[in-house]
């Protein structure tokens, strides 16, 4: 039960999504005042008493990433100082996650740095939706729940499309595990694309590993679309090998730079036939992409929050990872 002992707050990166979650919970999000000093410093204050309450703080640390990370930290600090009983952070999109190891010397590990900051400021537990890599949970010493929304996206795709003559595609090695699981759960054969980046933000596909995609429909699944380079390169490589229609599913629509235009053009040129992206990042609602269907994750998040309020409400892994 979500009752007066619990409170849900959406910060700037997740206001819209939290309205939907709150609706599913049969409540309203608590109002906060977020203001800035002349020099840019952020001030966050919850407009009602939160003493003794379990506070659910929802924030996607998406663009503007630094601003949203700092806003989250400052919000946690103010909530802690207001004597909340417990703070659970729900992070629909965890920014800085891609820097999760040193790939060459003298690089930072920002995924760990952000984890340290969130933990240090005083959070009790955190739920992260589709982080770039699941090992991020080891960067925290508090309970972390990693949740995938790919099953929800797959179910939406399956509802709209006949997947009989389809091959599921991992656009790079990073996504293999997740796509493999979907391939097994939905009984769809799989291919892996050999992607490399000659320079940052440029993606090239050198070859396709696995089944022949000729005359098959392809379903590309990725955790995120940022500049759109990976997806476009993947579509081109699959088309060159003679595939038919292409459906794309992704959890996070970061859509930086001219990704919106690129994807629109790809839809117009029938490189992409259908595109499914979830609403982990608010700005997805501002994008005008032909063939885009937004998959709403608020119902799942409401269920997850209910489990946090009382474990009698089920198990988080069952909500999002259930085998077919
Ligand atoms: C890479 O490891 C990720 O899973 C995505 O494929 C990548 O971040 C997407 O970026 P972009 O859209 O800029 O190619």
Short mmCIF file of C-alpha atoms and ligand atoms in Angstrom, two decimals:
data_model
loop_
_atom_site.label_atom_id
_atom_site.label_comp_id
_atom_site.label_asym_id
_atom_site.label_seq_id
_atom_site.Cartn_x
_atom_site.Cartn_y
_atom_site.Cartn_z
CA UNK A 1 0.00 0.00 0.00
CA UNK A 2 1.21 3.48 -0.81
CA UNK A 3 -0.10 5.50 2.11
CA UNK A 4 0.71 8.66 4.04
CA UNK A 5 3.86 7.05 5.43
CA UNK A 6 5.34 7.14 1.93
CA UNK A 7 6.00 10.03 -0.36
CA UNK A 8 7.06 10.21 -3.99
CA UNK A 9 9.04 13.08 -5.48
CA UNK A 10 10.06 13.59 -9.08
CA UNK A 11 13.06 15.82 -9.75
CA UNK A 12 13.65 17.80 -12.95
CA UNK A 13 14.80 14.77 -14.98
CA UNK A 14 11.68 12.74 -14.20
CA UNK A 15 8.72 15.03 -13.48
CA UNK A 16 6.51 13.66 -16.26
CA UNK A 17 7.27 10.03 -15.52
CA UNK A 18 6.55 10.57 -11.82
CA UNK A 19 3.14 12.04 -12.59
CA UNK A 20 2.35 8.75 -14.34
CA UNK A 21 3.83 6.61 -11.54
CA UNK A 22 1.88 8.57 -8.92
CA UNK A 23 -1.32 8.06 -10.90
CA UNK A 24 -0.68 4.30 -10.87
CA UNK A 25 -0.07 4.46 -7.13
CA UNK A 26 -3.27 6.43 -6.60
CA UNK A 27 -1.40 9.37 -5.11
CA UNK A 28 0.16 12.69 -6.12
CA UNK A 29 3.85 13.53 -6.22
CA UNK A 30 4.96 15.87 -3.47
CA UNK A 31 5.77 19.35 -4.66
CA UNK A 32 9.32 20.61 -4.47
CA UNK A 33 10.79 24.02 -5.05
CA UNK A 34 13.89 23.84 -7.20
CA UNK A 35 15.60 27.18 -7.64
CA UNK A 36 18.97 28.50 -8.66
CA UNK A 37 21.15 31.23 -7.25
CA UNK A 38 22.57 33.84 -9.59
CA UNK A 39 25.84 31.91 -9.89
CA UNK A 40 24.03 28.68 -10.83
CA UNK A 41 24.00 26.92 -7.42
CA UNK A 42 20.94 24.70 -6.97
CA UNK A 43 18.53 24.73 -4.03
CA UNK A 44 15.98 21.92 -3.57
CA UNK A 45 13.31 22.07 -0.89
CA UNK A 46 10.34 19.76 -0.45
CA UNK A 47 7.24 21.88 0.11
CA UNK A 48 5.68 19.63 2.79
CA UNK A 49 6.82 17.82 5.91
CA UNK A 50 8.60 14.52 5.29
CA UNK A 51 9.59 13.77 8.87
CA UNK A 52 9.50 10.02 9.54
CA UNK A 53 8.44 9.17 5.98
CA UNK A 54 9.82 6.77 3.40
CA UNK A 55 10.74 9.06 0.51
CA UNK A 56 10.92 7.75 -3.07
CA UNK A 57 13.06 10.13 -5.04
CA UNK A 58 12.92 9.67 -8.81
CA UNK A 59 15.55 11.24 -11.03
CA UNK A 60 16.96 10.36 -14.44
CA UNK A 61 20.48 11.72 -14.60
CA UNK A 62 20.07 12.46 -18.27
CA UNK A 63 20.84 15.70 -20.11
CA UNK A 64 21.80 18.14 -18.58
CA UNK A 65 23.68 15.32 -16.87
CA UNK A 66 25.82 17.33 -14.43
CA UNK A 67 22.89 19.51 -13.44
CA UNK A 68 20.63 16.50 -12.83
CA UNK A 69 23.28 14.56 -10.86
CA UNK A 70 23.91 17.59 -8.63
CA UNK A 71 20.17 18.20 -8.20
CA UNK A 72 19.75 14.58 -7.06
CA UNK A 73 22.57 14.89 -4.50
CA UNK A 74 21.24 18.17 -3.15
CA UNK A 75 17.70 16.76 -2.93
CA UNK A 76 18.95 13.74 -0.95
CA UNK A 77 20.82 16.04 1.38
CA UNK A 78 17.77 18.20 2.05
CA UNK A 79 15.51 15.16 2.55
CA UNK A 80 17.94 13.59 4.99
CA UNK A 81 18.22 16.81 6.95
CA UNK A 82 14.40 16.95 7.08
CA UNK A 83 14.40 13.69 9.11
CA UNK A 84 12.95 11.31 6.51
CA UNK A 85 12.86 7.73 7.82
CA UNK A 86 14.20 6.18 4.62
CA UNK A 87 15.29 7.36 1.17
CA UNK A 88 14.94 5.15 -1.89
CA UNK A 89 16.29 6.54 -5.14
CA UNK A 90 14.66 5.34 -8.34
CA UNK A 91 16.95 6.08 -11.26
CA UNK A 92 15.13 5.47 -14.55
CA UNK A 93 18.33 6.46 -16.40
CA UNK A 94 21.74 6.38 -14.71
CA UNK A 95 24.02 8.85 -16.48
CA UNK A 96 27.81 8.46 -16.54
CA UNK A 97 27.31 4.67 -16.63
CA UNK A 98 29.25 4.13 -19.85
CA UNK A 99 32.55 5.05 -18.17
CA UNK A 100 32.51 1.91 -16.03
CA UNK A 101 36.17 0.91 -16.43
CA UNK A 102 39.45 2.37 -17.60
CA UNK A 103 39.71 1.43 -21.26
CA UNK A 104 43.07 3.20 -21.53
CA UNK A 105 45.39 4.80 -18.97
CA UNK A 106 44.50 8.01 -17.09
CA UNK A 107 40.74 7.67 -17.59
CA UNK A 108 38.16 8.08 -14.79
CA UNK A 109 35.50 5.54 -13.76
CA UNK A 110 32.57 7.90 -13.51
CA UNK A 111 29.96 5.18 -12.91
CA UNK A 112 31.77 4.45 -9.63
CA UNK A 113 32.28 8.13 -8.82
CA UNK A 114 28.53 8.84 -9.12
CA UNK A 115 27.74 5.73 -7.05
CA UNK A 116 30.11 6.98 -4.32
CA UNK A 117 28.46 10.39 -4.30
CA UNK A 118 24.91 9.02 -4.10
CA UNK A 119 25.84 6.59 -1.35
CA UNK A 120 27.89 9.08 0.65
CA UNK A 121 25.11 11.65 0.74
CA UNK A 122 22.90 9.13 2.52
CA UNK A 123 20.59 6.95 0.46
CA UNK A 124 19.21 3.69 1.90
CA UNK A 125 18.73 1.85 -1.37
CA UNK A 126 18.60 2.48 -5.10
CA UNK A 127 16.78 0.99 -8.06
CA UNK A 128 18.42 1.52 -11.46
CA UNK A 129 16.61 0.84 -14.71
CA UNK A 130 18.68 -0.83 -17.44
CA UNK A 131 22.10 0.51 -16.48
CA UNK A 132 24.69 0.28 -19.22
CA UNK A 133 26.27 -2.67 -17.42
CA UNK A 134 24.88 -4.61 -14.49
CA UNK A 135 28.18 -4.64 -12.59
CA UNK A 136 27.37 -1.07 -11.55
CA UNK A 137 25.53 -2.65 -8.62
CA UNK A 138 28.93 -3.63 -7.20
CA UNK A 139 29.95 0.05 -7.14
CA UNK A 140 27.49 0.59 -4.27
CA UNK A 141 27.64 -0.83 -0.74
CA UNK A 142 23.91 -0.31 -0.21
CA UNK A 143 21.19 -2.57 -1.67
CA UNK A 144 20.82 -2.03 -5.41
CA UNK A 145 18.01 -3.37 -7.58
CA UNK A 146 18.82 -3.57 -11.26
CA UNK A 147 15.71 -3.72 -13.38
CA UNK A 148 15.33 -4.35 -17.10
CA UNK A 149 12.44 -2.97 -19.11
CA UNK A 150 13.33 -4.98 -22.21
CA UNK A 151 10.68 -7.59 -21.54
CA UNK A 152 8.04 -4.89 -21.38
CA UNK A 153 9.33 -3.42 -24.65
CA UNK A 154 9.43 -6.89 -26.24
CA UNK A 155 5.85 -7.57 -25.19
CA UNK A 156 4.75 -4.28 -26.76
CA UNK A 157 6.60 -5.16 -29.99
CA UNK A 158 5.09 -8.64 -29.99
CA UNK A 159 1.61 -7.21 -29.50
CA UNK A 160 1.95 -5.05 -32.65
CA UNK A 161 4.02 -7.31 -34.92
CA UNK A 162 4.18 -10.88 -36.13
CA UNK A 163 7.63 -12.09 -35.08
CA UNK A 164 7.52 -15.43 -36.92
CA UNK A 165 10.14 -14.75 -39.60
CA UNK A 166 12.29 -12.62 -37.32
CA UNK A 167 15.86 -12.62 -36.07
CA UNK A 168 16.75 -10.73 -32.92
CA UNK A 169 19.92 -8.64 -33.18
CA UNK A 170 22.49 -7.53 -30.63
CA UNK A 171 24.06 -4.42 -32.20
CA UNK A 172 27.32 -4.97 -30.29
CA UNK A 173 29.00 -7.27 -27.77
CA UNK A 174 27.80 -5.17 -24.84
CA UNK A 175 24.20 -6.19 -25.42
CA UNK A 176 24.76 -9.89 -26.09
CA UNK A 177 23.68 -11.17 -22.67
CA UNK A 178 20.43 -9.22 -22.63
CA UNK A 179 19.55 -10.09 -26.22
CA UNK A 180 20.46 -13.74 -25.66
CA UNK A 181 17.99 -13.88 -22.79
CA UNK A 182 15.25 -12.40 -24.98
CA UNK A 183 16.18 -14.78 -27.79
CA UNK A 184 15.69 -17.75 -25.43
CA UNK A 185 12.59 -16.39 -23.69
CA UNK A 186 10.80 -15.53 -26.93
CA UNK A 187 12.27 -18.36 -28.98
CA UNK A 188 13.68 -16.11 -31.71
CA UNK A 189 17.06 -16.86 -33.35
CA UNK A 190 19.81 -14.34 -32.74
CA UNK A 191 22.70 -12.63 -34.50
CA UNK A 192 25.47 -10.45 -33.07
CA UNK A 193 26.93 -7.49 -34.91
CA UNK A 194 30.64 -6.87 -34.75
CA UNK A 195 30.72 -3.16 -33.96
CA UNK A 196 33.77 -1.03 -33.47
CA UNK A 197 34.27 2.66 -32.94
CA UNK A 198 37.08 4.16 -35.05
CA UNK A 199 36.55 7.35 -33.00
CA UNK A 200 34.07 8.44 -30.29
CA UNK A 201 30.45 8.63 -31.48
CA UNK A 202 31.23 6.86 -34.75
CA UNK A 203 30.00 3.27 -35.11
CA UNK A 204 31.01 0.82 -37.82
CA UNK A 205 29.74 -2.74 -38.27
CA UNK A 206 32.34 -5.04 -39.79
CA UNK A 207 30.37 -8.31 -39.95
CA UNK A 208 27.34 -10.24 -38.71
CA UNK A 209 27.83 -13.31 -36.54
CA UNK A 210 25.22 -16.07 -36.57
CA UNK A 211 22.19 -16.74 -38.76
CA UNK A 212 21.69 -15.59 -42.35
CA UNK A 213 19.42 -12.51 -42.22
CA UNK A 214 18.47 -12.62 -45.92
CA UNK A 215 14.68 -12.32 -46.38
CA UNK A 216 14.19 -12.25 -42.60
CA UNK A 217 12.81 -9.45 -40.48
CA UNK A 218 15.24 -8.11 -37.91
CA UNK A 219 14.59 -6.85 -34.41
CA UNK A 220 17.47 -4.79 -33.02
CA UNK A 221 17.55 -4.40 -29.24
CA UNK A 222 19.81 -1.92 -27.45
CA UNK A 223 19.91 -0.44 -23.96
CA UNK A 224 20.16 3.10 -25.29
CA UNK A 225 20.13 5.21 -28.42
CA UNK A 226 22.38 8.23 -28.03
CA UNK A 227 23.55 9.78 -31.30
CA UNK A 228 21.78 7.04 -33.26
CA UNK A 229 25.08 6.02 -34.90
CA UNK A 230 24.96 2.42 -33.67
CA UNK A 231 21.38 1.79 -34.74
CA UNK A 232 21.78 3.37 -38.19
CA UNK A 233 25.02 1.46 -38.84
CA UNK A 234 23.32 -1.76 -37.68
CA UNK A 235 20.32 -1.19 -39.97
CA UNK A 236 22.57 -0.51 -42.96
CA UNK A 237 24.65 -3.64 -42.32
CA UNK A 238 21.53 -5.81 -42.01
CA UNK A 239 19.96 -4.32 -45.15
CA UNK A 240 23.17 -4.93 -47.10
CA UNK A 241 22.77 -8.61 -46.22
CA UNK A 242 19.25 -8.59 -47.62
CA UNK A 243 16.99 -8.43 -44.56
CA UNK A 244 13.36 -7.31 -44.90
CA UNK A 245 11.75 -5.10 -42.27
CA UNK A 246 13.63 -3.76 -39.26
CA UNK A 247 12.14 -3.05 -35.84
CA UNK A 248 14.23 -1.27 -33.21
CA UNK A 249 13.63 -1.45 -29.45
CA UNK A 250 15.60 0.48 -26.83
CA UNK A 251 15.11 1.37 -23.20
CA UNK A 252 16.70 4.82 -23.10
CA UNK A 253 16.13 7.46 -25.75
CA UNK A 254 19.00 9.84 -25.04
CA UNK A 255 18.86 11.09 -28.62
CA UNK A 256 21.73 13.59 -28.56
CA UNK A 257 22.85 15.87 -31.37
CA UNK A 258 20.89 15.21 -34.56
CA UNK A 259 19.68 11.72 -33.55
CA UNK A 260 16.04 12.77 -33.97
CA UNK A 261 16.65 13.79 -37.60
CA UNK A 262 18.76 10.72 -38.32
CA UNK A 263 16.09 8.37 -36.99
CA UNK A 264 13.34 10.24 -38.81
CA UNK A 265 15.22 9.93 -42.06
CA UNK A 266 15.84 6.23 -41.41
CA UNK A 267 12.10 5.72 -40.86
CA UNK A 268 11.27 7.73 -44.00
CA UNK A 269 13.72 5.66 -46.08
CA UNK A 270 12.29 2.42 -44.65
CA UNK A 271 15.60 1.58 -43.00
CA UNK A 272 13.60 1.39 -39.77
CA UNK A 273 9.98 0.21 -39.96
CA UNK A 274 9.07 0.57 -36.29
CA UNK A 275 10.84 2.14 -33.34
CA UNK A 276 10.01 1.44 -29.67
CA UNK A 277 11.63 3.49 -26.90
CA UNK A 278 10.57 3.69 -23.26
CA UNK A 279 9.91 6.88 -21.30
CA UNK A 280 12.87 6.63 -18.89
CA UNK A 281 14.02 10.00 -20.25
CA UNK A 282 11.41 12.77 -20.24
CA UNK A 283 12.54 14.43 -23.45
CA UNK A 284 11.32 11.44 -25.48
CA UNK A 285 7.92 13.15 -25.38
CA UNK A 286 9.34 16.17 -27.26
CA UNK A 287 10.74 14.09 -30.11
CA UNK A 288 8.81 14.00 -33.35
CA UNK A 289 9.94 10.73 -34.84
CA UNK A 290 7.84 9.02 -37.42
CA UNK A 291 7.12 5.39 -36.41
CA UNK A 292 8.16 5.97 -32.79
CA UNK A 293 6.04 4.30 -30.15
CA UNK A 294 6.77 5.33 -26.56
CA UNK A 295 6.58 2.41 -24.14
CA UNK A 296 5.34 3.62 -20.77
CA UNK A 297 7.20 2.02 -17.84
CA UNK A 298 5.26 3.83 -15.09
CA UNK A 299 3.04 0.87 -14.22
CA UNK A 300 6.11 -1.32 -13.64
CA UNK A 301 7.78 1.37 -11.55
CA UNK A 302 4.65 1.77 -9.44
CA UNK A 303 4.65 -1.98 -8.80
CA UNK A 304 8.34 -1.84 -7.83
CA UNK A 305 7.70 1.03 -5.42
CA UNK A 306 4.89 -0.95 -3.82
CA UNK A 307 7.33 -3.79 -3.18
CA UNK A 308 9.68 -1.36 -1.42
CA UNK A 309 6.84 -0.14 0.78
CA UNK A 310 5.95 -3.70 1.73
CA UNK A 311 7.65 -6.91 0.47
CA UNK A 312 4.28 -8.62 0.74
CA UNK A 313 3.53 -6.90 -2.57
CA UNK A 314 5.80 -9.33 -4.43
CA UNK A 315 9.33 -9.51 -5.77
CA UNK A 316 11.07 -6.92 -7.94
CA UNK A 317 12.78 -9.54 -10.07
CA UNK A 318 9.42 -11.13 -10.86
CA UNK A 319 8.00 -7.82 -12.05
CA UNK A 320 10.58 -7.27 -14.75
CA UNK A 321 12.61 -10.42 -15.42
CA UNK A 322 9.95 -13.11 -15.41
CA UNK A 323 10.59 -16.03 -17.74
CA UNK A 324 7.91 -16.77 -20.24
C1 LIG B 1 26.93 0.92 -26.45
O1 LIG B 1 27.65 0.18 -25.83
C2 LIG B 1 25.48 1.13 -26.12
O2 LIG B 1 24.82 -0.06 -25.81
C3 LIG B 1 24.78 1.83 -27.26
O3 LIG B 1 24.81 1.00 -28.40
C4 LIG B 1 25.43 3.12 -27.59
O4 LIG B 1 25.75 3.85 -26.44
C5 LIG B 1 24.53 3.93 -28.47
O5 LIG B 1 25.18 5.11 -28.79
P1 LIG B 1 24.97 5.79 -30.21
O6 LIG B 1 23.49 5.90 -30.44
O7 LIG B 1 25.63 7.13 -30.05
O8 LIG B 1 25.68 4.95 -31.21
#
